[in-house]
Coordinates of C-alpha atoms in Angstrom, one line a residue:
M1 CA 2.1 -5.3 -1.0
E2 CA 3.1 -3.4 2.1
R3 CA 6.7 -4.6 2.7
V4 CA 8.1 -2.9 6.8
E5 CA 11.2 -3.1 6.9
R6 CA 13.0 -2.0 10.6
V7 CA 16.7 -0.2 9.6
L8 CA 19.2 0.5 12.5
L9 CA 20.2 3.7 11.9
H10 CA 24.1 3.6 13.7
V11 CA 25.9 7.1 12.1
L12 CA 29.5 7.5 13.5
S13 CA 30.8 10.7 11.4
V14 CA 29.1 11.7 7.9
V15 CA 28.8 14.4 5.9
W16 CA 26.9 14.7 2.8
P17 CA 27.9 16.1 -0.4
A18 CA 25.7 18.5 -1.1
S19 CA 25.1 17.0 -4.6
D20 CA 23.5 13.6 -3.1
C21 CA 20.6 15.3 -1.7
A22 CA 17.6 18.2 -2.1
G23 CA 18.8 20.5 1.1
P24 CA 22.2 21.5 3.0
P25 CA 24.9 19.2 3.5
L26 CA 24.8 17.6 6.8
R27 CA 27.7 17.7 8.6
F28 CA 28.6 16.1 11.7
Q29 CA 32.0 16.3 13.9
I30 CA 34.1 13.4 14.1
G31 CA 33.7 11.1 16.9
Q32 CA 30.7 12.7 18.1
R33 CA 28.3 10.2 19.8
F34 CA 25.0 8.8 18.2
R35 CA 22.5 7.0 20.0
P36 CA 21.4 4.1 17.6
Q37 CA 17.8 4.8 16.6
V38 CA 15.3 1.8 14.9
V39 CA 13.2 3.0 12.4
E40 CA 9.9 1.6 11.0
V41 CA 9.6 2.7 7.3
R42 CA 6.7 1.4 5.7
A43 CA 6.2 1.2 1.7
D44 CA 5.6 -0.8 -1.1
L45 CA 9.2 -1.3 -2.0
N46 CA 8.1 -2.7 -5.1
A47 CA 6.2 0.3 -6.6
R48 CA 6.9 2.1 -9.3
T49 CA 6.7 5.9 -8.5
N50 CA 5.0 8.5 -11.8
I51 CA 4.3 10.9 -9.8
R52 CA 5.6 14.7 -10.8
I53 CA 5.8 17.3 -8.2
I54 CA 5.9 20.9 -9.1
N55 CA 6.8 23.7 -6.7
G56 CA 5.7 26.6 -6.4
S57 CA 7.3 30.6 -6.8
D58 CA 8.4 29.5 -2.8
G59 CA 9.8 26.8 -3.6
A60 CA 7.3 24.5 -1.8
P61 CA 5.6 21.7 -3.2
A62 CA 2.4 23.3 -4.9
F63 CA 0.7 20.8 -7.0
V64 CA 1.4 16.8 -7.6
V65 CA 0.5 15.0 -10.9
I66 CA -0.3 11.9 -11.4
P67 CA -1.1 9.5 -14.4
Y68 CA -4.4 9.5 -15.3
A69 CA -5.2 5.8 -14.8
D70 CA -3.2 5.4 -11.3
Y71 CA -6.2 8.4 -10.1
M72 CA -9.2 6.2 -11.7
A73 CA -7.7 3.3 -9.8
Q74 CA -7.6 5.0 -7.0
H75 CA -11.0 6.5 -6.6
E76 CA -13.0 3.4 -8.2
E77 CA -14.0 2.7 -5.0
E78 CA -15.8 5.8 -4.7
R79 CA -17.7 5.4 -7.0
D80 CA -19.2 2.9 -6.0
L81 CA -20.4 4.7 -2.6
T82 CA -24.4 5.6 -1.7
P83 CA -24.5 9.0 -0.4
H84 CA -25.7 9.7 2.4
E85 CA -28.8 11.1 1.5
V86 CA -30.1 8.6 0.0
I87 CA -29.7 6.7 2.6
S88 CA -32.0 8.9 4.6
A89 CA -34.6 9.0 2.1
T90 CA -34.6 5.4 1.7
V91 CA -35.0 4.9 5.6
D92 CA -38.1 7.5 5.4
G93 CA -39.8 5.1 3.3
A94 CA -38.1 6.6 -0.3
T95 CA -37.3 3.9 -2.8
P96 CA -33.6 4.4 -4.5
L97 CA -35.2 5.2 -7.4
R98 CA -37.1 8.2 -6.1
A99 CA -33.7 8.9 -3.4
W100 CA -30.8 8.7 -5.8
R101 CA -33.1 10.8 -8.4
E102 CA -33.7 13.4 -5.3
H103 CA -30.4 14.0 -4.7
L104 CA -29.2 14.8 -8.0
K105 CA -31.9 17.2 -8.0
L106 CA -34.1 15.8 -11.4
T107 CA -37.3 15.5 -12.3
Q108 CA -38.9 12.5 -13.2
A109 CA -39.0 14.2 -17.2
D110 CA -35.5 14.8 -17.0
I111 CA -34.4 10.8 -16.1
A112 CA -36.9 9.6 -18.0
A113 CA -35.9 11.1 -21.3
R114 CA -31.8 10.2 -21.1
P115 CA -33.3 6.3 -22.1
G116 CA -36.4 7.4 -24.3
I117 CA -39.3 6.7 -22.0
S118 CA -42.1 8.5 -21.6
Q119 CA -42.4 10.4 -17.7
S120 CA -45.1 8.4 -16.5
A121 CA -43.4 4.8 -17.2
Y122 CA -40.4 6.3 -15.3
A123 CA -43.0 7.1 -12.3
Q124 CA -44.7 3.7 -12.5
Q125 CA -40.2 2.4 -12.5
E126 CA -39.9 4.6 -9.8
R127 CA -42.6 3.3 -7.8
S128 CA -41.1 0.0 -8.2
E129 CA -39.9 -2.0 -5.0
K130 CA -37.6 -4.2 -6.8
L131 CA -36.5 -3.8 -10.6
R132 CA -35.6 -5.9 -12.6
K133 CA -32.0 -6.2 -13.6
S134 CA -32.2 -4.7 -17.1
T135 CA -34.0 -1.8 -16.2
R136 CA -31.9 -0.7 -13.1
E137 CA -28.8 -1.3 -15.7
K138 CA -30.7 1.5 -18.3
I139 CA -31.6 3.7 -15.3
A140 CA -28.4 3.4 -13.3
A141 CA -26.8 4.9 -16.5
A142 CA -29.3 7.6 -16.9
L143 CA -28.0 8.8 -13.6
G144 CA -24.4 8.1 -14.0
I145 CA -24.5 5.8 -11.1
T146 CA -23.8 2.0 -11.2
A147 CA -26.6 -0.4 -11.2
A148 CA -25.4 -1.7 -7.5
Q149 CA -25.9 1.0 -6.1
L150 CA -29.7 1.2 -7.1
D151 CA -29.9 -2.5 -5.4
F152 CA -29.6 -2.4 -1.7

């Protein structure tokens, strides 16, 4: 859960040793006046960070490496989205099954071969406005999408 913390920064005088920070040490004159600032920090302070940053030859960050499970969790929602082209085709009168097949640039024979049915049997299913749940699941698996993406 995201927590918002307000941090009151009031710096009077400070000298940061170079070993405590990544950048050059910050040096302030003793007695130098600073205005207090309110800074809003938004972060999940309880989350573990399993990321690794790989710097390029110039020293600037070039890549971020995260665990595969974290990556999949972040992109889980995207897998269930339906592309605009598929929605447009259904608005124009195509069935969801036909719209997906055309979007993926596959032929009826290509898809029919995956679950092991004939092309004519697949064509009959493609013309159907409403598919049975078991049929929808098998064809969705053959297309590499979720069954819910065929049910709209």
